[in-house]
Tab-separated table of C-alpha atoms in Angstrom:
chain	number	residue	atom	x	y	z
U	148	UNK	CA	0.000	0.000	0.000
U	149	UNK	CA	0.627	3.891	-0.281
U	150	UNK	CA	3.336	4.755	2.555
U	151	UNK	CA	3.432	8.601	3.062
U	152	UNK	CA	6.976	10.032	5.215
U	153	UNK	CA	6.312	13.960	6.595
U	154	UNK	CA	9.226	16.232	7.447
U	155	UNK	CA	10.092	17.710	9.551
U	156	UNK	CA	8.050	16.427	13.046
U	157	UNK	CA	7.961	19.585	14.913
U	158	UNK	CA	8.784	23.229	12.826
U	159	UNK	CA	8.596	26.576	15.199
U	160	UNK	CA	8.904	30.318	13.326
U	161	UNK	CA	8.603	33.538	13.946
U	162	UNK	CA	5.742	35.636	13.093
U	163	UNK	CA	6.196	36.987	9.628
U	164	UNK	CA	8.452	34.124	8.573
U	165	UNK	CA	7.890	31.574	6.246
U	166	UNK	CA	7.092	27.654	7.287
U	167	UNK	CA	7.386	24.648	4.431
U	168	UNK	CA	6.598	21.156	5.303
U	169	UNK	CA	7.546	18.222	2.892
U	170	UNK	CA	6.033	14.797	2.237
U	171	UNK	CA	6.969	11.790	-0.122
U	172	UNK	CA	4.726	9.065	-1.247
U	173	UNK	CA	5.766	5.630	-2.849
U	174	UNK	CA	2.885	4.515	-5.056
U	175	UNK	CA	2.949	6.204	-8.232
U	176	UNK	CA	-0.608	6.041	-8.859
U	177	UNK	CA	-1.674	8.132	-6.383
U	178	UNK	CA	-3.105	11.178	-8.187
U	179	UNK	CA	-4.210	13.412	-5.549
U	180	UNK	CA	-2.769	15.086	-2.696
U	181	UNK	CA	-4.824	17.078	0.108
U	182	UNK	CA	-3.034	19.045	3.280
U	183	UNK	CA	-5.220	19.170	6.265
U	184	UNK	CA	-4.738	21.555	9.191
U	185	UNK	CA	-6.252	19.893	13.004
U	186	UNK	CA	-6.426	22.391	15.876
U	187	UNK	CA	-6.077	20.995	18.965
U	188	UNK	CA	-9.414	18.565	20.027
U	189	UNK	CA	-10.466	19.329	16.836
U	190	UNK	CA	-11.027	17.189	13.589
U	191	UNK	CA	-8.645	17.765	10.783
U	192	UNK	CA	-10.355	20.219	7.870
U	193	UNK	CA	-8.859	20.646	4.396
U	194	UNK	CA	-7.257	23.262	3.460
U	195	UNK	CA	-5.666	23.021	0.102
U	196	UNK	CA	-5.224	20.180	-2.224
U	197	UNK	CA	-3.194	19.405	-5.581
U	198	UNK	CA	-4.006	17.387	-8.467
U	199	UNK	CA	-1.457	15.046	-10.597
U	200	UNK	CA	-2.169	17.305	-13.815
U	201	UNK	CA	-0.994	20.276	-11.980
U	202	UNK	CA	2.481	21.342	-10.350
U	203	UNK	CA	1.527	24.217	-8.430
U	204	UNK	CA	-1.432	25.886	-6.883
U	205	UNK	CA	-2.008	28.571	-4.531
U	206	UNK	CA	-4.311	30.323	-2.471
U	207	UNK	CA	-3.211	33.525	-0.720
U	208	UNK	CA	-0.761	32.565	1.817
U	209	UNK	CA	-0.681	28.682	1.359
U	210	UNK	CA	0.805	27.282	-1.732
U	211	UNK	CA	1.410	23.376	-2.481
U	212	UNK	CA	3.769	22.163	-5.043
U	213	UNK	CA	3.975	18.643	-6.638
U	214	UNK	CA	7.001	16.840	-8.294
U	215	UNK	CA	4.932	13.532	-9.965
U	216	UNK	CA	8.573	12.390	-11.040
U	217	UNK	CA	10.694	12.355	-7.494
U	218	UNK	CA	6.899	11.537	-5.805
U	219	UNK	CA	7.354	14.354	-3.033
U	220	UNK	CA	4.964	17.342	-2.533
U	221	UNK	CA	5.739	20.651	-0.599
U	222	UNK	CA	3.278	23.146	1.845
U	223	UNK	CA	4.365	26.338	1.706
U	224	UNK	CA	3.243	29.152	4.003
U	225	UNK	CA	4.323	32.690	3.545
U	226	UNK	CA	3.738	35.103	6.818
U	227	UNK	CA	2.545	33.254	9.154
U	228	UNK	CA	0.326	33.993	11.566
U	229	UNK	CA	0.159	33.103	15.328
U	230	UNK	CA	-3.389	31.018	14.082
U	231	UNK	CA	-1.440	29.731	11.721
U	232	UNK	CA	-0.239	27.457	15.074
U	233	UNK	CA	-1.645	23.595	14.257
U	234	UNK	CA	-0.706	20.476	12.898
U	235	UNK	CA	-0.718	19.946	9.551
U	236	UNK	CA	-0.879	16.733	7.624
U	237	UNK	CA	-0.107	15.542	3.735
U	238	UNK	CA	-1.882	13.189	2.759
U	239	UNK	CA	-1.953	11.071	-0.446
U	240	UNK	CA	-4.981	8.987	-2.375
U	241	UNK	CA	-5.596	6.638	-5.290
U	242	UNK	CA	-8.508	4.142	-3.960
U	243	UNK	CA	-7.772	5.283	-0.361
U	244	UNK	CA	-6.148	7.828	1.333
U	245	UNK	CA	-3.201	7.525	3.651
U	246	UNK	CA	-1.875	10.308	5.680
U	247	UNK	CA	1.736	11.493	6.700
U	248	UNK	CA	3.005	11.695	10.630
U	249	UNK	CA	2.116	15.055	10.779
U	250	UNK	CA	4.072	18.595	11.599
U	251	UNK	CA	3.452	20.988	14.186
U	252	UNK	CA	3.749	24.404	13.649
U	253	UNK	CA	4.361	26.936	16.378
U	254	UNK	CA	4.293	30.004	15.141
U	255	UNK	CA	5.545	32.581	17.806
U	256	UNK	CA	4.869	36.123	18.291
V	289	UNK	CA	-26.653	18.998	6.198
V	290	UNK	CA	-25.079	17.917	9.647
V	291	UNK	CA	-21.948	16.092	7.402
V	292	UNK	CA	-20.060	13.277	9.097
V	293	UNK	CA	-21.549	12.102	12.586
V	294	UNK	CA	-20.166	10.212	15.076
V	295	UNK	CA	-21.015	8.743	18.274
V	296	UNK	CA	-19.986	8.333	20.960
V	297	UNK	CA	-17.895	11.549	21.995
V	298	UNK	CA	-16.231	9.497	24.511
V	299	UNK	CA	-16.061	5.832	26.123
V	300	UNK	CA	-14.335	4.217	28.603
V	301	UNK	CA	-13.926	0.086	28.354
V	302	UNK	CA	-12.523	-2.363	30.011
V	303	UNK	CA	-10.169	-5.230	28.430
V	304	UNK	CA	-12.577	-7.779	26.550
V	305	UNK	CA	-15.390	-5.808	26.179
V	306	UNK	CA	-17.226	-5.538	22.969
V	307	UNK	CA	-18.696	-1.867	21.707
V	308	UNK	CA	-19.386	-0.338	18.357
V	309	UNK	CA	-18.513	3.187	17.263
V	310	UNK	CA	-21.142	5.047	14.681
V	311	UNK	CA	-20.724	7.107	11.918
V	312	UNK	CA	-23.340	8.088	9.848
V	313	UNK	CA	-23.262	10.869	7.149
V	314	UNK	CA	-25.587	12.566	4.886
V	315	UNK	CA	-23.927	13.784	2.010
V	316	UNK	CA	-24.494	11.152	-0.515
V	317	UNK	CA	-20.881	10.080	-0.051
V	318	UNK	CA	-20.169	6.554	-1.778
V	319	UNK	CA	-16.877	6.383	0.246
V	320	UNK	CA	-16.484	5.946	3.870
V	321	UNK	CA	-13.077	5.635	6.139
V	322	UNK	CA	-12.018	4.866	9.367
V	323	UNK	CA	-9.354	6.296	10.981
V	324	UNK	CA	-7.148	6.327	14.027
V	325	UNK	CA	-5.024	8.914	15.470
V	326	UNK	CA	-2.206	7.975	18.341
V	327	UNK	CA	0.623	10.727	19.517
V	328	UNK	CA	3.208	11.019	16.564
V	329	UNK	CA	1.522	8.459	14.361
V	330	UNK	CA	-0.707	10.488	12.234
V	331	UNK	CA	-3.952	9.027	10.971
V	332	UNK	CA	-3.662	5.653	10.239
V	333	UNK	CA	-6.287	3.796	7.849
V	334	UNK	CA	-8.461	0.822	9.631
V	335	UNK	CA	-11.510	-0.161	6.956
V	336	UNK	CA	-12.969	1.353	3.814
V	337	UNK	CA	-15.701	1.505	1.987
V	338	UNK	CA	-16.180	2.666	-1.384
V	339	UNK	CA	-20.264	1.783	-1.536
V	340	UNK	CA	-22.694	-0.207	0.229
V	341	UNK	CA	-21.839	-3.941	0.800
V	342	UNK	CA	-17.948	-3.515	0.075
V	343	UNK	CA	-15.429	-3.273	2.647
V	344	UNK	CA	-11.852	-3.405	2.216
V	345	UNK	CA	-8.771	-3.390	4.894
V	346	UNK	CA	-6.559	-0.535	5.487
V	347	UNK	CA	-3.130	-0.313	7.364
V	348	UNK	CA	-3.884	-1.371	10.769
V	349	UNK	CA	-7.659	-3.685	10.388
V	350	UNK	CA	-6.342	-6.455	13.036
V	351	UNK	CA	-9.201	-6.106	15.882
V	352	UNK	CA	-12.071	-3.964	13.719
V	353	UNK	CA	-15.019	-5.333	11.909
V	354	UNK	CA	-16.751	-3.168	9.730
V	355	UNK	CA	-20.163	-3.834	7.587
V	356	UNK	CA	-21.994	-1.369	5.481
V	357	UNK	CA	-25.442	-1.891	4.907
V	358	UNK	CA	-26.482	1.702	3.770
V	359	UNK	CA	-24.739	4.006	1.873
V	360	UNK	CA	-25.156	6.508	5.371
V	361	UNK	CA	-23.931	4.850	7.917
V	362	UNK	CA	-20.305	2.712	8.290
V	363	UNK	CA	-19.881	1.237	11.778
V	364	UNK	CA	-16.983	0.235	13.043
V	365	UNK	CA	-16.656	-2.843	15.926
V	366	UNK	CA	-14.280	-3.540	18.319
V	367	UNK	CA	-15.478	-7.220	18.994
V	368	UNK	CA	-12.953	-7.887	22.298
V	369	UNK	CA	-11.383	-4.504	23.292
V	370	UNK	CA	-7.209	-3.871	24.053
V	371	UNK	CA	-5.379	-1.186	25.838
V	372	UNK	CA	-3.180	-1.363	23.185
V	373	UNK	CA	-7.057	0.481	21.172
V	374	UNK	CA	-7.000	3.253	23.187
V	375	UNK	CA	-6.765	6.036	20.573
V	376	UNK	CA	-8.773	8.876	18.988
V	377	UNK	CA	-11.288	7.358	16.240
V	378	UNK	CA	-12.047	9.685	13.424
V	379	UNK	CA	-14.990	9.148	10.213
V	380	UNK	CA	-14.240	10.551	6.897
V	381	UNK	CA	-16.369	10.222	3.816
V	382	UNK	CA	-15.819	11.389	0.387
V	383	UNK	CA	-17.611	11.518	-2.863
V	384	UNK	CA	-16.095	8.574	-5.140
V	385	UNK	CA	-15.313	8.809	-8.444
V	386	UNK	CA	-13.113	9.496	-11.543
V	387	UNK	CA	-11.820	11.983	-10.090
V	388	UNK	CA	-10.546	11.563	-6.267
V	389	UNK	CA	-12.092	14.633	-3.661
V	390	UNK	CA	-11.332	15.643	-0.252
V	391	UNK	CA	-12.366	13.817	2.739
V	392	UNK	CA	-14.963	15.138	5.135
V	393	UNK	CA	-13.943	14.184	8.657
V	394	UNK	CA	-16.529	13.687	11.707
V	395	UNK	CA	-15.644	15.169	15.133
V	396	UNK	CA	-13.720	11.613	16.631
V	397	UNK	CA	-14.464	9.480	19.249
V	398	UNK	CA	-11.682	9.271	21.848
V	399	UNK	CA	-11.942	5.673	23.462
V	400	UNK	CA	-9.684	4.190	26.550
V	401	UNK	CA	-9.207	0.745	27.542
V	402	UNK	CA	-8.401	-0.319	30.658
């Protein structure tokens, strides 16, 4: 099955700054690639996703890109925000979904 | 539409016990997941469904039984419970097709054994 790795574990910046978390995926069919964003107690909620047929997308401050050929896709957030503070997860699908370990973000003020 | 709905919030069992978690969602979804969540683990994948009467296995199925009988609800059964279970239990349903969509997660259920 799909096997997703997340770096890094933990990532802390300053306000302003920008944060990037990475993920790689083995199965080559996978074809779609959501990052999800879970506050603490809370359920994780979408908040961008990527396509195979597309290598970047972006909406304002959160941009993902996708490299189909090395199989690793990239979160990028430019100045963060002390909400910004959360733990993300990659996570890639073909007939299922499997997630990454997940990153926490600290973002401090 | 409520979404993704799970109960219990919370439960407490002891070692052997029996006890099934709901999820029921009315969105139409043909796909249905279950999910745990344990401290640096991320979500891991238990069952699947991708319509009623098919169930599949995920990463980590040893102890759940699932069964899906409507295309709304996807229960998920612990037949004889382990500490080694305690975790947070998450729903997620998605619209199935040619092209793959996000999943829609329910609130969790955080279960201990003891």
């Amino acid at each position: 099955g799909e096997n997703v790795e997340q770096h890094p574990s933990t990532l802390s910046v300053q306000e302003g700054d920008s944060a990037v978390i990475k993920c790689t995926y083995s199965d080559s069919a996978s074809n779609y690639f959501p990052w999800y964003k879970q506050e603490l107690g809370k359920r994780p909620q979408l908040i961008i996703d990527i396509r195979s047929n597309v290598g970047e997308k972006k909406d304002q401050r959160i941009a993902v890109t996708l490299n189909k050929t090395a199989k690793h896709f990239s979160l990028h957030i430019t100045e963060t925000q002390p909400e910004d503070s959360a733990v993300y997860f990659c996570a890639a699908s073909y007939n299922d979904m499997r997630f990454g370990a997940g990153t926490r973000l600290t973002v401090k003020p | 539409n409520a979404g993704v709905t799970q109960t219990p919030k919370f439960q407490v069992l002891k070692t052997g016990q029996s006890m099934t978690l709901q999820c029921a969602q009315d969105m139409n979804h043909e796909y249905m997941s279950w999910y745990r969540q344990d401290p640096g683990m991320g979500l891991r994948l238990i069952h699947y469904s991708v319509g009623a009467g098919i169930t599949d296995q995920g990463e980590v199925p040893n102890g759940y039984n699932v069964s899906r009988s409507t295309t709304e609800d996807f229960p998920l059964r612990l037949l004889s419970a382990a500490p080694s279970q305690t975790s947070v239990y998450f729903c997620a349903s998605r619209t199935q097709g040619a092209v793959n969509s996000p999943l829609h997660f329910g609130n969790g259920t955080r279960l201990t054994v003891t």
